[in-house]
CSV table of C-alpha atoms and ligand atoms in Angstrom, one decimal:
chain,number,residue,atom,x,y,z
A,1,MET,CA,-14.2,-5.1,34.2
A,2,THR,CA,-11.8,-2.3,33.6
A,3,GLN,CA,-11.9,-0.8,30.2
A,4,GLN,CA,-8.7,-1.9,28.3
A,5,ARG,CA,-7.5,-0.2,25.2
A,6,CYS,CA,-7.8,-2.2,22.0
A,7,LEU,CA,-4.9,-2.6,19.6
A,8,PRO,CA,-5.8,-1.1,16.2
A,9,ALA,CA,-6.6,-3.7,13.5
A,10,ASN,CA,-3.8,-2.2,11.3
A,11,GLU,CA,-1.3,-3.1,14.1
A,12,ILE,CA,-2.5,-6.6,14.4
A,13,ARG,CA,-2.3,-7.1,10.6
A,14,ASP,CA,1.2,-5.7,10.6
A,15,ARG,CA,2.3,-8.1,13.3
A,16,PHE,CA,0.6,-11.0,11.7
A,17,SER,CA,2.2,-10.4,8.3
A,18,LYS,CA,5.6,-10.2,9.9
A,19,ALA,CA,5.0,-13.4,11.9
A,20,MET,CA,3.9,-15.2,8.8
A,21,SER,CA,6.9,-14.0,6.9
A,22,ASP,CA,9.2,-15.2,9.7
A,23,MET,CA,7.5,-18.6,9.8
A,24,TYR,CA,7.7,-18.9,6.0
A,25,GLN,CA,11.4,-18.0,6.0
A,26,THR,CA,12.1,-20.9,8.3
A,27,GLU,CA,9.9,-23.2,6.4
A,28,VAL,CA,11.2,-22.2,2.9
A,29,PRO,CA,14.7,-20.7,3.1
A,30,GLN,CA,14.6,-19.7,-0.6
A,31,TYR,CA,11.9,-17.2,0.4
A,32,GLY,CA,14.4,-15.5,2.6
A,33,THR,CA,16.9,-15.4,-0.3
A,34,LEU,CA,14.2,-13.9,-2.5
A,35,LEU,CA,13.4,-11.2,0.0
A,36,GLU,CA,17.1,-10.2,0.0
A,37,LEU,CA,17.2,-10.1,-3.7
A,38,VAL,CA,14.1,-8.0,-4.0
A,39,ALA,CA,15.3,-5.6,-1.3
A,40,GLU,CA,18.6,-5.2,-3.2
A,41,VAL,CA,17.0,-4.5,-6.6
A,42,ASN,CA,14.5,-2.1,-5.0
A,43,ARG,CA,17.4,-0.2,-3.4
A,44,GLU,CA,19.2,0.0,-6.7
A,45,THR,CA,16.1,1.0,-8.6
A,46,LEU,CA,15.3,3.8,-6.2
A,47,GLU,CA,18.9,5.1,-6.4
A,48,GLU,CA,18.8,5.1,-10.2
A,49,ARG,CA,15.3,6.6,-10.5
A,50,PRO,CA,14.9,9.5,-8.1
A,51,ALA,CA,11.6,10.4,-9.9
A,52,LEU,CA,10.2,7.0,-9.0
A,53,ARG,CA,11.2,7.5,-5.4
A,54,GLN,CA,9.6,10.9,-5.3
A,55,ARG,CA,6.3,9.5,-6.7
A,56,LEU,CA,6.3,6.7,-4.2
A,57,GLU,CA,6.9,9.2,-1.4
A,58,ALA,CA,4.1,11.4,-2.6
A,59,GLN,CA,1.8,8.4,-2.8
A,60,ASP,CA,2.7,7.4,0.7
A,61,GLU,CA,4.1,4.1,-0.5
A,62,MET,CA,7.7,4.2,0.6
A,63,THR,CA,7.0,3.0,4.1
A,64,ARG,CA,4.9,0.1,3.0
A,65,LEU,CA,7.3,-1.1,0.3
A,66,GLY,CA,9.6,-2.8,2.7
A,67,VAL,CA,6.7,-4.7,4.5
A,68,GLU,CA,4.5,-5.3,1.5
A,69,ARG,CA,3.6,-8.8,0.5
A,70,HIS,CA,0.7,-11.1,-0.3
A,71,GLY,CA,0.2,-14.7,0.5
A,72,ALA,CA,-2.0,-17.5,-0.8
A,73,ILE,CA,-4.0,-20.3,0.7
A,74,ARG,CA,-6.6,-22.8,-0.4
A,75,VAL,CA,-9.5,-24.2,1.7
A,76,GLY,CA,-11.9,-27.0,1.3
A,77,SER,CA,-15.3,-26.1,2.7
A,78,PRO,CA,-17.7,-23.2,3.1
A,79,ASN,CA,-17.3,-23.5,6.9
A,80,GLU,CA,-13.5,-23.0,6.6
A,81,LEU,CA,-14.0,-20.0,4.3
A,82,SER,CA,-16.5,-18.2,6.4
A,83,MET,CA,-14.4,-18.7,9.5
A,84,LEU,CA,-11.4,-17.3,7.7
A,85,ARG,CA,-13.5,-14.3,6.8
A,86,ARG,CA,-14.0,-13.7,10.5
A,87,LEU,CA,-10.4,-14.3,11.3
A,88,PHE,CA,-9.2,-11.8,8.7
A,89,ALA,CA,-11.7,-9.2,9.9
A,90,VAL,CA,-9.8,-9.1,13.2
A,91,MET,CA,-6.9,-7.7,11.1
A,92,GLY,CA,-8.9,-5.3,9.1
A,93,MET,CA,-8.8,-7.5,6.0
A,94,TYR,CA,-12.0,-7.9,3.9
A,95,PRO,CA,-12.9,-10.0,0.9
A,96,VAL,CA,-12.4,-8.0,-2.3
A,97,GLY,CA,-13.0,-9.3,-5.8
A,98,TYR,CA,-14.2,-12.6,-7.2
A,99,TYR,CA,-11.9,-14.7,-9.3
A,100,ASP,CA,-13.0,-17.8,-11.3
A,101,LEU,CA,-10.2,-20.1,-12.0
A,102,SER,CA,-12.2,-23.0,-13.3
A,103,GLU,CA,-12.0,-21.6,-16.8
A,104,ALA,CA,-8.2,-22.1,-16.6
A,105,GLY,CA,-8.6,-25.7,-15.4
A,106,VAL,CA,-8.2,-25.1,-11.7
A,107,PRO,CA,-11.2,-26.3,-9.7
A,108,VAL,CA,-11.4,-23.3,-7.3
A,109,HIS,CA,-12.8,-19.8,-7.1
A,110,SER,CA,-11.2,-17.1,-5.0
A,111,THR,CA,-11.2,-13.7,-3.3
A,112,ALA,CA,-8.5,-11.6,-1.8
A,113,PHE,CA,-8.7,-10.6,1.9
A,114,ARG,CA,-7.1,-7.2,2.1
A,115,PRO,CA,-7.3,-3.8,3.8
A,116,ILE,CA,-9.5,-1.2,2.1
A,117,ASP,CA,-8.9,2.3,3.4
A,118,ASP,CA,-6.1,4.5,2.2
A,119,ASP,CA,-4.6,4.7,5.7
A,120,ALA,CA,-4.7,0.9,6.2
A,121,LEU,CA,-3.2,0.3,2.8
A,122,ALA,CA,-0.4,2.8,3.5
A,123,ARG,CA,0.4,1.1,6.8
A,124,ASN,CA,0.6,-2.4,5.5
A,125,PRO,CA,-1.4,-3.7,2.5
A,126,PHE,CA,-1.0,-7.4,3.4
A,127,ARG,CA,-3.3,-9.4,1.2
A,128,VAL,CA,-4.2,-13.1,1.2
A,129,PHE,CA,-5.4,-14.7,-2.0
A,130,THR,CA,-7.9,-17.3,-0.8
A,131,SER,CA,-9.3,-20.1,-2.9
A,132,LEU,CA,-12.2,-22.4,-2.2
A,133,LEU,CA,-12.0,-25.8,-3.6
A,134,ARG,CA,-15.1,-26.6,-5.8
A,135,LEU,CA,-15.8,-30.2,-4.9
A,136,GLU,CA,-18.8,-30.2,-7.2
A,137,LEU,CA,-16.4,-30.2,-10.1
A,138,ILE,CA,-15.1,-33.7,-9.2
A,139,GLU,CA,-16.8,-36.0,-11.5
A,140,SER,CA,-16.7,-39.2,-9.6
A,141,ASP,CA,-19.4,-39.4,-6.9
A,142,ALA,CA,-17.4,-41.7,-4.7
A,143,LEU,CA,-14.3,-39.6,-4.8
A,144,ARG,CA,-16.2,-36.4,-4.2
A,145,GLN,CA,-17.9,-37.9,-1.1
A,146,ARG,CA,-14.6,-39.3,0.1
A,147,ALA,CA,-13.0,-35.8,-0.1
A,148,LYS,CA,-16.0,-34.2,1.6
A,149,ARG,CA,-15.9,-36.7,4.5
A,150,ILE,CA,-12.2,-36.0,5.0
A,151,LEU,CA,-12.7,-32.2,5.0
A,152,ASP,CA,-15.7,-32.4,7.3
A,153,ALA,CA,-13.7,-34.2,9.9
A,154,ARG,CA,-11.0,-31.6,10.2
A,155,ASP,CA,-10.8,-28.3,12.1
A,156,ILE,CA,-8.2,-25.9,10.7
A,157,PHE,CA,-8.5,-23.4,13.6
A,158,THR,CA,-7.2,-23.8,17.2
A,159,PRO,CA,-9.9,-23.6,19.9
A,160,GLN,CA,-8.1,-20.5,21.2
A,161,ALA,CA,-8.2,-18.8,17.8
A,162,ARG,CA,-12.0,-19.4,17.6
A,163,GLU,CA,-12.4,-18.0,21.1
A,164,LEU,CA,-10.3,-14.9,20.3
A,165,ILE,CA,-12.3,-14.3,17.1
A,166,GLU,CA,-15.5,-14.5,19.1
A,167,ARG,CA,-14.1,-12.1,21.7
A,168,PHE,CA,-13.1,-9.6,19.0
A,169,GLU,CA,-16.6,-9.7,17.6
A,170,ALA,CA,-18.2,-9.2,21.0
A,171,GLN,CA,-15.8,-6.5,22.2
A,172,GLY,CA,-15.2,-4.8,18.9
A,173,GLY,CA,-11.4,-5.2,19.3
A,174,LEU,CA,-8.6,-7.1,21.1
A,175,THR,CA,-6.4,-5.8,23.8
A,176,GLU,CA,-2.6,-5.9,23.4
A,177,GLU,CA,-2.3,-9.2,25.2
A,178,GLU,CA,-5.2,-10.8,23.3
A,179,ALA,CA,-3.8,-9.6,20.0
A,180,ALA,CA,-0.5,-11.2,20.7
A,181,GLN,CA,-2.3,-14.5,21.5
A,182,PHE,CA,-4.4,-14.1,18.4
A,183,VAL,CA,-1.3,-13.7,16.1
A,184,GLU,CA,0.2,-16.8,17.6
A,185,GLN,CA,-2.9,-18.9,17.3
A,186,ALA,CA,-3.9,-17.7,13.9
A,187,LEU,CA,-0.5,-18.6,12.6
A,188,GLU,CA,-1.1,-22.2,13.5
A,189,THR,CA,-3.8,-22.4,10.7
A,190,PHE,CA,-1.2,-21.6,8.0
A,191,ARG,CA,1.7,-23.8,9.2
A,192,TRP,CA,3.1,-26.6,7.0
A,193,HIS,CA,2.5,-30.1,8.2
A,194,LYS,CA,4.8,-32.9,7.1
A,195,ASP,CA,2.2,-35.5,7.9
A,196,ALA,CA,-0.7,-36.0,5.6
A,197,THR,CA,-4.0,-36.9,7.3
A,198,VAL,CA,-4.8,-39.6,4.7
A,199,ASP,CA,-3.1,-42.8,3.4
A,200,LEU,CA,-1.1,-42.9,0.3
A,201,ASP,CA,-3.9,-44.5,-1.8
A,202,THR,CA,-6.3,-41.7,-0.9
A,203,TYR,CA,-3.7,-39.1,-1.7
A,204,GLN,CA,-3.0,-40.7,-5.0
A,205,ALA,CA,-6.7,-41.0,-6.0
A,206,LEU,CA,-7.3,-37.3,-5.2
A,207,HIS,CA,-4.0,-36.3,-6.9
A,208,ASP,CA,-5.0,-38.2,-10.0
A,209,GLU,CA,-8.2,-36.2,-10.1
A,210,HIS,CA,-6.3,-32.9,-9.8
A,211,ARG,CA,-3.0,-32.2,-7.9
A,212,LEU,CA,-4.7,-29.2,-6.3
A,213,ILE,CA,-7.4,-31.3,-4.8
A,214,ALA,CA,-4.8,-33.5,-3.0
A,215,ASP,CA,-3.1,-30.4,-1.7
A,216,VAL,CA,-6.3,-29.0,-0.2
A,217,VAL,CA,-7.8,-32.2,1.2
A,218,CYS,CA,-4.9,-34.3,2.5
A,219,PHE,CA,-3.4,-32.0,5.1
A,220,ARG,CA,-4.5,-30.7,8.5
A,221,GLY,CA,-4.8,-27.1,7.3
A,222,PRO,CA,-4.4,-24.6,4.5
A,223,HIS,CA,-0.6,-24.2,4.6
A,224,ILE,CA,0.5,-20.8,3.2
A,225,ASN,CA,1.8,-21.8,-0.2
A,226,HIS,CA,3.7,-18.6,-1.1
A,227,LEU,CA,4.5,-15.1,0.2
A,228,THR,CA,5.2,-12.5,-2.4
A,229,PRO,CA,7.3,-9.4,-1.9
A,230,ARG,CA,6.8,-6.3,-4.2
A,231,THR,CA,9.6,-5.4,-6.5
A,232,LEU,CA,10.1,-2.2,-8.4
A,233,ASP,CA,11.8,-4.0,-11.3
A,234,ILE,CA,10.5,-7.5,-11.9
A,235,ASP,CA,12.6,-8.0,-15.1
A,236,GLU,CA,15.8,-7.4,-13.1
A,237,VAL,CA,14.8,-9.7,-10.3
A,238,GLN,CA,13.8,-12.4,-12.8
A,239,ARG,CA,17.3,-12.0,-14.5
A,240,ARG,CA,19.1,-12.3,-11.2
A,241,MET,CA,17.2,-15.2,-9.7
A,242,PRO,CA,19.5,-17.9,-11.1
A,243,SER,CA,22.6,-16.2,-9.6
A,244,VAL,CA,21.1,-16.8,-6.2
A,245,GLY,CA,20.1,-20.4,-7.0
A,246,ILE,CA,16.5,-19.8,-7.8
A,247,THR,CA,14.9,-21.0,-11.0
A,248,PRO,CA,12.1,-18.7,-12.1
A,249,LYS,CA,9.0,-19.8,-14.1
A,250,ALA,CA,9.4,-19.5,-17.8
A,251,VAL,CA,7.6,-16.1,-18.4
A,252,ILE,CA,6.6,-13.1,-16.4
A,253,GLU,CA,2.8,-12.9,-16.3
A,254,GLY,CA,0.7,-9.8,-17.0
A,255,PRO,CA,1.5,-6.7,-19.0
A,256,PRO,CA,5.0,-6.0,-20.4
A,257,ARG,CA,7.5,-3.6,-19.0
A,258,ARG,CA,6.4,0.0,-19.4
A,259,GLU,CA,7.4,3.5,-18.5
A,260,CYS,CA,4.2,3.7,-16.5
A,261,PRO,CA,3.5,0.3,-15.0
A,262,ILE,CA,-0.2,-0.9,-15.0
A,263,LEU,CA,-2.0,-3.5,-12.9
A,264,LEU,CA,0.3,-6.3,-11.9
A,265,ARG,CA,3.3,-8.3,-13.2
A,266,GLN,CA,4.2,-11.5,-11.5
A,267,THR,CA,6.6,-14.4,-11.7
A,268,SER,CA,7.3,-17.3,-9.4
A,269,PHE,CA,9.7,-20.1,-8.7
A,270,LYS,CA,8.9,-23.8,-8.8
A,271,ALA,CA,7.3,-25.5,-5.8
A,272,LEU,CA,9.5,-27.6,-3.5
A,273,GLU,CA,9.2,-31.3,-3.6
A,274,GLU,CA,8.7,-32.2,0.0
A,275,THR,CA,8.9,-35.5,1.8
A,276,THR,CA,5.5,-36.4,3.2
A,277,ARG,CA,4.5,-39.1,5.7
A,278,PHE,CA,1.1,-40.6,5.0
A,279,ALA,CA,-1.2,-42.5,7.4
A,280,GLY,CA,-0.3,-46.1,7.8
A,281,ASP,CA,3.4,-45.4,7.4
A,282,GLY,CA,3.5,-44.6,3.7
A,283,GLU,CA,6.1,-42.2,2.6
A,284,GLY,CA,6.0,-40.0,-0.5
A,285,THR,CA,6.4,-36.5,-1.8
A,286,HIS,CA,4.1,-33.5,-2.3
A,287,THR,CA,4.8,-30.2,-4.0
A,288,ALA,CA,3.0,-27.3,-2.5
A,289,ARG,CA,5.0,-24.4,-1.6
A,290,PHE,CA,6.8,-21.9,-3.9
A,291,GLY,CA,7.9,-18.3,-4.2
A,292,GLU,CA,6.6,-15.4,-6.2
A,293,ILE,CA,7.3,-11.7,-6.8
A,294,GLU,CA,5.2,-9.0,-8.1
A,295,GLN,CA,5.4,-5.5,-9.5
A,296,ARG,CA,2.4,-3.2,-9.1
A,297,GLY,CA,1.2,-0.3,-11.3
A,298,THR,CA,-1.8,1.8,-11.9
A,299,ALA,CA,-5.3,0.5,-11.3
A,300,LEU,CA,-7.3,0.5,-14.5
A,301,THR,CA,-10.9,1.6,-15.1
A,302,PRO,CA,-13.3,-0.8,-16.8
A,303,LYS,CA,-12.4,0.9,-20.1
A,304,GLY,CA,-8.7,0.4,-19.4
A,305,ARG,CA,-9.2,-3.1,-18.2
A,306,ALA,CA,-11.1,-4.0,-21.4
A,307,LEU,CA,-8.2,-2.7,-23.4
A,308,TYR,CA,-5.8,-4.6,-21.2
A,309,ASP,CA,-7.7,-7.9,-21.5
A,310,GLN,CA,-8.0,-7.5,-25.3
A,311,LEU,CA,-4.2,-6.8,-25.7
A,312,LEU,CA,-3.3,-9.5,-23.3
A,313,SER,CA,-5.2,-12.2,-25.1
A,314,GLU,CA,-3.8,-11.0,-28.5
A,315,GLY,CA,-0.3,-10.9,-27.0
A,316,ARG,CA,-0.6,-14.4,-25.4
A,317,LYS,CA,-1.7,-15.9,-28.7
A,318,ARG,CA,1.2,-14.4,-30.6
A,319,ALA,CA,3.7,-15.1,-27.8
A,320,ALA,CA,2.7,-18.8,-27.2
A,321,GLY,CA,5.7,-21.0,-26.6
A,322,LEU,CA,8.3,-18.2,-26.7
A,323,ASP,CA,10.9,-17.7,-24.0
A,324,ASN,CA,10.6,-14.8,-21.6
A,325,ASP,CA,12.7,-12.3,-23.7
A,326,ALA,CA,10.8,-13.0,-26.9
A,327,HIS,CA,7.5,-13.2,-25.0
A,328,GLN,CA,8.1,-9.7,-23.5
A,329,ALA,CA,9.1,-8.3,-26.8
A,330,VAL,CA,5.9,-9.5,-28.5
A,331,MET,CA,3.9,-8.2,-25.5
A,332,GLY,CA,5.7,-4.8,-25.7
A,333,GLN,CA,4.7,-4.5,-29.4
A,334,VAL,CA,1.1,-5.5,-28.8
A,335,PHE,CA,0.8,-3.1,-25.8
A,336,GLU,CA,1.9,-0.1,-27.9
A,337,ALA,CA,-1.8,0.4,-28.3
A,338,PHE,CA,-2.0,1.2,-24.6
A,339,PRO,CA,-0.8,4.8,-23.9
A,340,ASP,CA,2.3,4.7,-21.8
A,341,ASP,CA,1.9,8.1,-20.3
A,342,LEU,CA,0.1,9.0,-17.1
A,343,GLU,CA,-1.6,12.1,-18.5
A,344,ALA,CA,-2.8,10.3,-21.6
A,345,MET,CA,-4.1,7.4,-19.4
A,346,ARG,CA,-5.9,10.0,-17.2
A,347,GLN,CA,-7.4,12.0,-20.1
A,348,GLU,CA,-8.6,8.8,-21.8
A,349,GLN,CA,-10.0,7.5,-18.5
A,350,LEU,CA,-8.0,4.3,-18.7
A,351,GLY,CA,-6.6,4.5,-15.1
A,352,TYR,CA,-7.8,5.7,-11.7
A,353,PHE,CA,-6.2,8.7,-10.2
A,354,HIS,CA,-6.0,10.4,-6.8
A,355,TYR,CA,-6.3,14.2,-6.9
A,356,HIS,CA,-4.6,16.4,-4.4
A,357,LEU,CA,-3.6,20.0,-3.9
A,358,THR,CA,0.0,21.1,-4.9
A,359,GLU,CA,1.8,23.5,-2.7
A,360,ALA,CA,0.6,26.3,-4.9
A,361,GLY,CA,-2.9,24.9,-4.5
A,362,GLN,CA,-2.6,24.9,-0.7
A,363,ALA,CA,-1.5,28.6,-0.8
A,364,SER,CA,-4.0,29.6,-3.4
A,365,ALA,CA,-6.9,32.0,-2.9
A,366,PRO,CA,-10.3,30.3,-3.3
A,367,GLN,CA,-11.2,29.3,-6.8
A,368,PRO,CA,-15.0,28.6,-6.5
A,369,GLY,CA,-16.6,27.0,-9.5
A,370,VAL,CA,-13.3,26.3,-11.4
A,371,GLU,CA,-13.2,22.9,-13.1
A,372,ILE,CA,-10.6,20.3,-12.0
A,373,GLU,CA,-8.9,20.3,-15.5
A,374,ALA,CA,-8.3,24.1,-15.2
A,375,LEU,CA,-7.0,23.7,-11.7
A,376,ILE,CA,-4.5,21.1,-13.0
A,377,THR,CA,-3.4,23.4,-15.9
A,378,GLU,CA,-2.8,26.2,-13.4
A,379,GLY,CA,-0.7,23.9,-11.3
A,380,LEU,CA,-3.0,24.0,-8.2
A,381,VAL,CA,-4.0,20.4,-8.4
A,382,GLU,CA,-2.1,17.2,-9.3
A,383,ALA,CA,-3.2,13.7,-10.1
A,384,GLN,CA,-1.3,10.6,-8.9
A,385,PRO,CA,-2.0,7.2,-10.2
A,386,ILE,CA,-3.8,4.9,-7.8
A,387,THR,CA,-1.9,1.6,-7.2
A,388,TYR,CA,-3.6,-1.6,-8.2
A,389,GLU,CA,-4.2,-3.6,-5.0
A,390,ASP,CA,-5.8,-6.7,-6.4
A,391,PHE,CA,-5.1,-9.7,-8.6
A,392,LEU,CA,-5.5,-10.9,-12.2
A,393,PRO,CA,-7.3,-14.2,-13.0
A,394,VAL,CA,-5.2,-15.0,-16.1
A,395,SER,CA,-1.9,-14.3,-14.2
A,396,ALA,CA,-3.2,-16.2,-11.2
A,397,ALA,CA,-4.0,-19.2,-13.4
A,398,GLY,CA,-0.4,-19.0,-14.8
A,399,ILE,CA,1.0,-19.0,-11.2
A,400,PHE,CA,-1.2,-22.0,-10.2
A,401,GLN,CA,-0.3,-23.9,-13.4
A,402,SER,CA,3.4,-23.4,-13.1
A,403,ASN,CA,3.2,-25.0,-9.7
A,404,LEU,CA,0.9,-27.9,-10.6
A,405,GLY,CA,3.4,-29.4,-13.0
A,406,GLY,CA,2.5,-30.6,-16.5
A,407,GLY,CA,0.9,-28.4,-19.1
A,408,GLU,CA,-2.2,-26.4,-19.0
A,409,ASN,CA,-5.3,-28.2,-17.7
A,410,ASP,CA,-8.6,-28.3,-19.5
A,411,ALA,CA,-11.2,-25.9,-18.5
A,412,TYR,CA,-14.0,-27.2,-16.2
A,413,ALA,CA,-17.5,-27.1,-17.6
A,414,GLY,CA,-19.0,-25.4,-14.5
A,415,ASN,CA,-17.9,-21.8,-14.8
A,416,ALA,CA,-18.0,-18.8,-12.5
A,417,ASN,CA,-20.4,-19.1,-9.6
A,418,ARG,CA,-20.1,-15.9,-7.5
A,419,ASP,CA,-23.4,-16.5,-5.7
A,420,ALA,CA,-22.2,-19.9,-4.4
A,421,PHE,CA,-18.9,-18.4,-3.4
A,422,GLU,CA,-20.6,-15.5,-1.4
A,423,GLN,CA,-22.9,-18.0,0.2
A,424,ALA,CA,-20.0,-20.1,1.4
A,425,LEU,CA,-18.2,-16.9,2.5
A,426,GLY,CA,-21.2,-15.7,4.4
A,427,ALA,CA,-20.9,-12.2,3.0
A,428,PRO,CA,-20.7,-10.4,-0.3
A,429,VAL,CA,-17.3,-9.7,-1.8
A,430,THR,CA,-16.6,-6.0,-2.4
A,431,ASP,CA,-16.2,-5.0,-6.0
A,432,GLU,CA,-12.6,-3.8,-6.4
A,433,LEU,CA,-13.4,-1.4,-9.2
A,434,ALA,CA,-16.0,0.4,-7.1
A,435,LEU,CA,-13.3,0.9,-4.4
A,436,TYR,CA,-10.9,2.6,-6.9
A,437,ALA,CA,-13.7,4.7,-8.4
A,438,GLU,CA,-14.8,5.8,-4.9
A,439,ARG,CA,-11.2,6.8,-3.9
A,440,GLU,CA,-10.9,8.8,-7.1
A,441,ARG,CA,-14.3,10.5,-6.6
A,442,THR,CA,-13.6,11.4,-2.9
A,443,SER,CA,-10.2,12.9,-3.8
A,444,ARG,CA,-11.8,15.1,-6.5
A,445,GLN,CA,-14.5,16.3,-4.2
A,446,GLN,CA,-11.9,17.1,-1.5
A,447,VAL,CA,-9.7,19.3,-3.7
A,448,LEU,CA,-12.8,21.0,-5.1
A,449,ALA,CA,-14.2,21.6,-1.6
A,450,ALA,CA,-10.8,22.9,-0.4
A,451,LEU,CA,-10.6,25.4,-3.2
A,452,ALA,CA,-14.2,26.4,-3.1
A,453,GLY,CA,-13.4,28.9,-0.3
B,1,LIG,C1,-2.8,-18.9,-5.8
B,1,LIG,C2,-2.3,-18.5,-7.1
B,1,LIG,C3,-2.6,-17.0,-7.4
B,1,LIG,C4,-1.5,-14.7,-7.5
B,1,LIG,O1,-0.6,-14.0,-7.0
B,1,LIG,O2,-2.1,-14.5,-8.5
B,1,LIG,C5,-1.8,-16.0,-6.8
B,1,LIG,C6,-2.4,-20.3,-5.4
B,1,LIG,O3,-1.6,-20.9,-6.0
B,1,LIG,O4,-3.0,-20.7,-4.3
B,1,LIG,O5,-1.2,-16.1,-5.7
B,2,LIG,NI1,0.4,-14.9,-5.5
């Protein structure tokens, strides 16, 4: 066989993320409207804030901004999850982070499949928040077994997708032509199906247990339930949503607006009510798919995260029941305890930073043995905040809840079970904090080595 060149995983991911976005725009036209609104606000924000543009350019984030998005799916069995791990690996996406949602009354636990390297993130950071249904949290034996039987009988992957994944694993890559087929076949797994695989009674029984269980169990596959573009000004997009016919959820999740954004702020619009055909000719509706936007800021260290978690829970208590403006005002007050200044965040080790040589640093004579802080003071080295690439369980729960209808659900008794999740996945999940710490450490070592002479 002649040796054919393989398409880089980054390229396959980029194509897949575009294909997914195109598909979702046809499926949910409001998503297209949202993309336009986000692009418009991003354009305006960059014009009004040249310093922000400069920082994004320096951090290699300008190119990715226009293609950046995350999606979310929910699967029903360990087999489905482990096969998805293999499917995402073809695109250079690996499981990062473990999120327990049972505490918030959602019977799933999750990870995010995403690229890891700096280069891959800069090219296209496409992430898929992936949740595994926890059937063991269904109390009724009969219902649990019924759900399991339905899930065991379905295959969410096309035979060609399976074959191409195996070929990727055997060859260590896919050729241009195979990659094109792969994107087409992989897309099938995430498509929406109007027809439920079960009758209306079964749907209703599962729905009564938890709406999410019906969503996972009753369809042919894990339809993509939202795709989320990244905005540079989430408050402005939230404000303008009604003017383009989109009703946002009541409050923006996560930290308040700041000079120096941290972690992740998110808001969504309500799920569509869709006509669904059930087996045996029943007709009904199902709500599954919605829209979401996010604004990303600096990744926090464990110390920064502990402060964030403490302030968030205090803020949420004080802001309970308030509308978005009042909620944000309360959060803003509570978060005054979190320094809103990059240098302070760095000095107090609240955030992760990437160190690099300034122009003066590149032109400088060797500085062996000089400490990094002195190099910064001399203007030879600069620190840039590292962008948070992951998710937040409390915010995720808020997004789930706003689309499940009704109020908050009670917590499930069975709490986090990372071991079971990793067993289902067939691999450990990477600790997201370790990744940021490693990127920071490597960048420090690189500037020190460069100046050592
Ligand atoms: C996932 C909800 C979580 C996020 O951005 O935090 C999420 C889901 O509803 O399946 O997407
Ligand atoms: Ni999301």
